[in-house]
Amino acid sequence: MLKIRNIRTYYGNIQALKGITLDIAEGEIITLIGANGAGKSTTLMSICGVARPRYGEIFFRGTPIHEMSTEKIVALGICQVPEGRRIFPNLTVMENLEMGAFLRRDGHGIKNDLDHVFDLFPILAQRRSQAGGTLSGGEQQMLAISRALMARPKLLLLDEPSLGLAPLIIQQIFEIIKKINAESKTTIFLVEQNANLALKVAHRGYVMENGLITMSDSAINLLGNEEVKKAYLGL
Amino acid sequence: MWKFFSLDEIKKSLLMALWFIFLTFPIMVIRVNPIYNVVEWRWQNMALVGAGAFFLSFLWRYFLEYKNPAPSKPADDAAVSRSGRFSELLRSSGTRRLAIGAAVILALAFPYLFSSYQVNIMTTALIYVVLGLGLNIVVGLAGLLDLGYVAFYAVGAYSYALLNLHFGLSFWICLPIGAALAALFGILLGFPVLRLRGDYLAIVTLGFGEIIRLVLENWNDFSKGPSGIAGIPRPGIPGIEMSLNASSVFLYFLMIALALFTIMVVSRLRNSRIGRAWIALREDEIACQAMGVDKTKTKLTAFALGATWAGMGGVMFAAKTTFINPASFTFLESAIILSIVVLGGMGSIIGVIASAFILILLPEYLRAFSEYRMLIFGAVLVIMMVFRPQGLISNVRQTYRFKGLQENKEGD
C-alpha cells in the first residue's frame, strides 16, 4: 500500500533521515519504534508532506506522493494523528470532528462515521458540546483519533498516541486501535516510544536509530529479540 | 465590604497616593513662569492628586474584587450567574428581535431627528463598523495579526479619487473596483507573509501599511503627494440634484446598507466551510494541515476578503470627505481599527459593531471636555481591558454553559 524508498529528509542542514526504506501492506498494523530523536516523527511528517524528503520516493498505491502538497495527500486517504494530539482547543468536540471531515462532502457518510466514532468512544458523545481544550488528556487523544477517522482514511498514521497518558488509558486506546484495524480494515502506521505495547498490537515492526532503520521483523520476533529487549523494552 | 478599610488596605492606598504625587509632580505642581522668571509651586494640586489617588485606589480595588471574586466563596456563584444571565439575554430570540427592531427604527429615523453634524459622525462610525468587521475576518477569525490594515483602506480611497480624477468614473463603478483592487493588494501582501506568525507577521504588515502611505506621499505624479486630491464627488443618483444636506443623508443610508451587507456576509462566512477553516487555522496550523486544509489558499482568502471591506470603506470615506491625502492613512488608523476588533471581542460580530460605535463616537462626544478628551479616552480603554479582557461581547463559541456540564457529570 505504501512504499517508502530510500528517503532522506533534512531540517536546514541537519539530516534527520539518512535513507529510510519501508513497506506497508494493506490491512496491516505496522509500528516504528526507536529512541527520542531517532527520526520517527520525521518519517511520518515526510509521508504527509509536512517535512519534504530531499531525496528518495514515496508511493501510495502506486501514486508517487513525495512531491504532492499535504492537502492532496490527505485527499488520497492518508490521515495523521499528530504528536501531542493537537486538537482545536476552543472548538467543541463536535466541531473538531466536523473539521476531520473537512475534505468530504457526503453528508450521509459523515453522519454514519460520526455514529461510528461515538460508538468507539462513547465518552465523546457525552462531551460533544464541550470545548476540546477542557477534555482530559485521554479524552483529547480519543478525540484526535476520532477526528482523523472522520476523514475515513485508508492509511492512518498515529504519532505517539501514548504520550503523557495514564497506563490504563493507554491500554484502552491501544485496544481501540486494534479494533479499528480489525473492523474497518484501516491500515495503521504506529510510531511509538512505548515499544512493548506497540509491538503487542502490531503485525510487523521497524526499529529506528539515528535516522536509519536498523531492524525489521514480525512483531513477535522483535519482542523476543535480545537487542530490542535490552534497548527498548528495558528487560 | 468593610475589609476594604483595614489598615493594610489603607497602607496600600497611601502608597498609591504617594506614587501618583511623585509621578504628576513635574506637571501638576511645578510651573515655570517665563515672564517673571519665577517658579510657581502649586502645592494645592499635590494635595488634590494625593487625595484623589487615595480614594480612587479603594474604588479600583473594590471593582477588581467584584470582577474576580476569590474562589470558594458564595460570591463566586453570583458572578457566574451574572455573566450567564447577560449572555442568556443576548441569546434569547425575543429580546434579540426587540433589540433589532429598535435599532432599525433608530437607524431609519436618525437623520430626521438629529443635525447633519450628528449624521456625519454616524456615517464615520458606520465606516469603522465595516472596517472593524473586515479586520475581524483577518485578526478575529483567521488569527493573523495585521497592523497594516489601513493600507487597504487607502487603496480603496485612492482608487476612487484617482479613477474619478483621470477617467471621470462614477462612485457606483468605483465601489466594486476599489473593493477588487484592495482584495488584490490583500493577496499581494498575503504571499510574502504566508510563513510568518504572531509578532513577525505584525511587523511585516506594519511595514506594508507604511510603504503604501509613503508611496502615496512621495509619488507626486501619481497621487499628488501630501497635498492630496480634492473635489471628489459625493455619490448621487443619476438625474437627481441633491443639496449638501440631502447628499449627506443619502450617504448615511448608503453606509447603513453597506454595513448591513457586511454584517450579512461576515456572519455567513463565519459559519461556512472557509470560516471553519479560518478558525481551525487560528487554533492549530499543523492539525489543520493534517485535516487537509490548504493553508496557502485559506490564509490568502482571509487577507483578500478582509481587504475587500477596507477597500469599500475607503471608497465611502473618499466620497464622504470629498478630499483625501496620505495623512488620513497613518498607523494610528490601523491601531484604532485593531482596537475596535480587540475591544469588541475577537471574532464576535455584535461586539465589533458595539466597540466601533464606542471608539468612534466617544471621542466625538467628549469634545465638550476639550483638552481632557484623549485622557478620558485612554482611561476608558485601559479600564475596559482590565475589566473585560475578552472584549465587550466575547464570542458565543467560547462561553461556557454550566448546565450542560452538570448533565454530563451525572451521565458519567
PDB file of C-alpha atoms in Angstrom, chain A residues 50 70-71 74 79-80 82 86-91 95 98-100 102-105 123 126-127 130 134 147-148, chain B residues 273-274 276-277 279-284 286-295 397-398 400 405 408-409 411-412:
ATOM      1  CA  VAL A  50       4.747  18.468   6.065  1.00  0.00           C
ATOM      2  CA  THR A  70      -0.221  17.961   2.145  1.00  0.00           C
ATOM      3  CA  GLU A  71      -3.894  18.518   1.389  1.00  0.00           C
ATOM      4  CA  VAL A  74      -4.842  13.799   2.797  1.00  0.00           C
ATOM      5  CA  CYS A  79      -4.597  10.880   7.646  1.00  0.00           C
ATOM      6  CA  GLN A  80      -2.345  11.728  10.528  1.00  0.00           C
ATOM      7  CA  PRO A  82      -0.184  14.400  15.092  1.00  0.00           C
ATOM      8  CA  ARG A  86      -3.189  18.885  18.609  1.00  0.00           C
ATOM      9  CA  ILE A  87      -6.944  19.089  18.850  1.00  0.00           C
ATOM     10  CA  PHE A  88      -8.540  22.508  18.368  1.00  0.00           C
ATOM     11  CA  PRO A  89      -8.884  23.721  21.969  1.00  0.00           C
ATOM     12  CA  ASN A  90     -11.613  26.338  21.504  1.00  0.00           C
ATOM     13  CA  LEU A  91     -13.768  24.340  19.135  1.00  0.00           C
ATOM     14  CA  GLU A  95     -16.719  20.942  15.618  1.00  0.00           C
ATOM     15  CA  GLU A  98     -16.505  18.120  11.656  1.00  0.00           C
ATOM     16  CA  MET A  99     -13.069  19.560  10.875  1.00  0.00           C
ATOM     17  CA  GLY A 100     -11.881  15.985  10.465  1.00  0.00           C
ATOM     18  CA  PHE A 102     -13.251  18.824   6.072  1.00  0.00           C
ATOM     19  CA  LEU A 103     -12.485  17.352   2.659  1.00  0.00           C
ATOM     20  CA  ARG A 104     -15.608  15.189   2.484  1.00  0.00           C
ATOM     21  CA  ARG A 105     -18.866  16.310   1.013  1.00  0.00           C
ATOM     22  CA  ILE A 123     -17.420   9.474  26.230  1.00  0.00           C
ATOM     23  CA  GLN A 126     -21.382  12.916  26.133  1.00  0.00           C
ATOM     24  CA  ARG A 127     -18.833  15.679  25.707  1.00  0.00           C
ATOM     25  CA  GLN A 130     -17.759  20.852  25.322  1.00  0.00           C
ATOM     26  CA  THR A 134     -11.429  21.218  28.514  1.00  0.00           C
ATOM     27  CA  ARG A 147     -11.081  13.349  14.183  1.00  0.00           C
ATOM     28  CA  ALA A 148      -8.657  11.503  11.921  1.00  0.00           C
TER      29      ALA A 148
ATOM     30  CA  ARG B 273     -16.592  25.924   5.292  1.00  0.00           C
ATOM     31  CA  ILE B 274     -13.928  28.555   4.782  1.00  0.00           C
ATOM     32  CA  ARG B 276     -14.385  26.920   9.867  1.00  0.00           C
ATOM     33  CA  ALA B 277     -11.027  26.543   8.182  1.00  0.00           C
ATOM     34  CA  ILE B 279     -10.958  29.320  12.942  1.00  0.00           C
ATOM     35  CA  ALA B 280      -9.195  25.971  12.861  1.00  0.00           C
ATOM     36  CA  LEU B 281      -6.123  27.566  11.324  1.00  0.00           C
ATOM     37  CA  ARG B 282      -6.061  30.096  14.136  1.00  0.00           C
ATOM     38  CA  GLU B 283      -6.176  27.284  16.661  1.00  0.00           C
ATOM     39  CA  ASP B 284      -3.568  24.926  15.228  1.00  0.00           C
ATOM     40  CA  ILE B 286      -0.312  21.607  11.906  1.00  0.00           C
ATOM     41  CA  ALA B 287      -3.550  19.907  12.877  1.00  0.00           C
ATOM     42  CA  CYS B 288      -5.233  21.866  10.090  1.00  0.00           C
ATOM     43  CA  GLN B 289      -2.827  20.545   7.537  1.00  0.00           C
ATOM     44  CA  ALA B 290      -3.367  17.034   8.811  1.00  0.00           C
ATOM     45  CA  MET B 291      -7.091  17.531   8.142  1.00  0.00           C
ATOM     46  CA  GLY B 292      -6.357  18.505   4.564  1.00  0.00           C
ATOM     47  CA  VAL B 293      -6.926  22.246   4.848  1.00  0.00           C
ATOM     48  CA  ASP B 294      -4.978  24.135   2.186  1.00  0.00           C
ATOM     49  CA  LYS B 295      -3.012  26.582   4.334  1.00  0.00           C
ATOM     50  CA  ARG B 397     -18.405  29.962  20.886  1.00  0.00           C
ATOM     51  CA  GLN B 398     -16.248  30.434  23.934  1.00  0.00           C
ATOM     52  CA  TYR B 400     -19.394  28.071  28.831  1.00  0.00           C
ATOM     53  CA  LEU B 405     -21.507  20.313  32.239  1.00  0.00           C
ATOM     54  CA  ASN B 408     -22.506  15.348  31.704  1.00  0.00           C
ATOM     55  CA  LYS B 409     -21.285  14.742  35.204  1.00  0.00           C
ATOM     56  CA  GLY B 411     -24.121  10.859  32.910  1.00  0.00           C
ATOM     57  CA  ASP B 412     -20.672   9.586  33.882  1.00  0.00           C
TER      58      ASP B 412
END
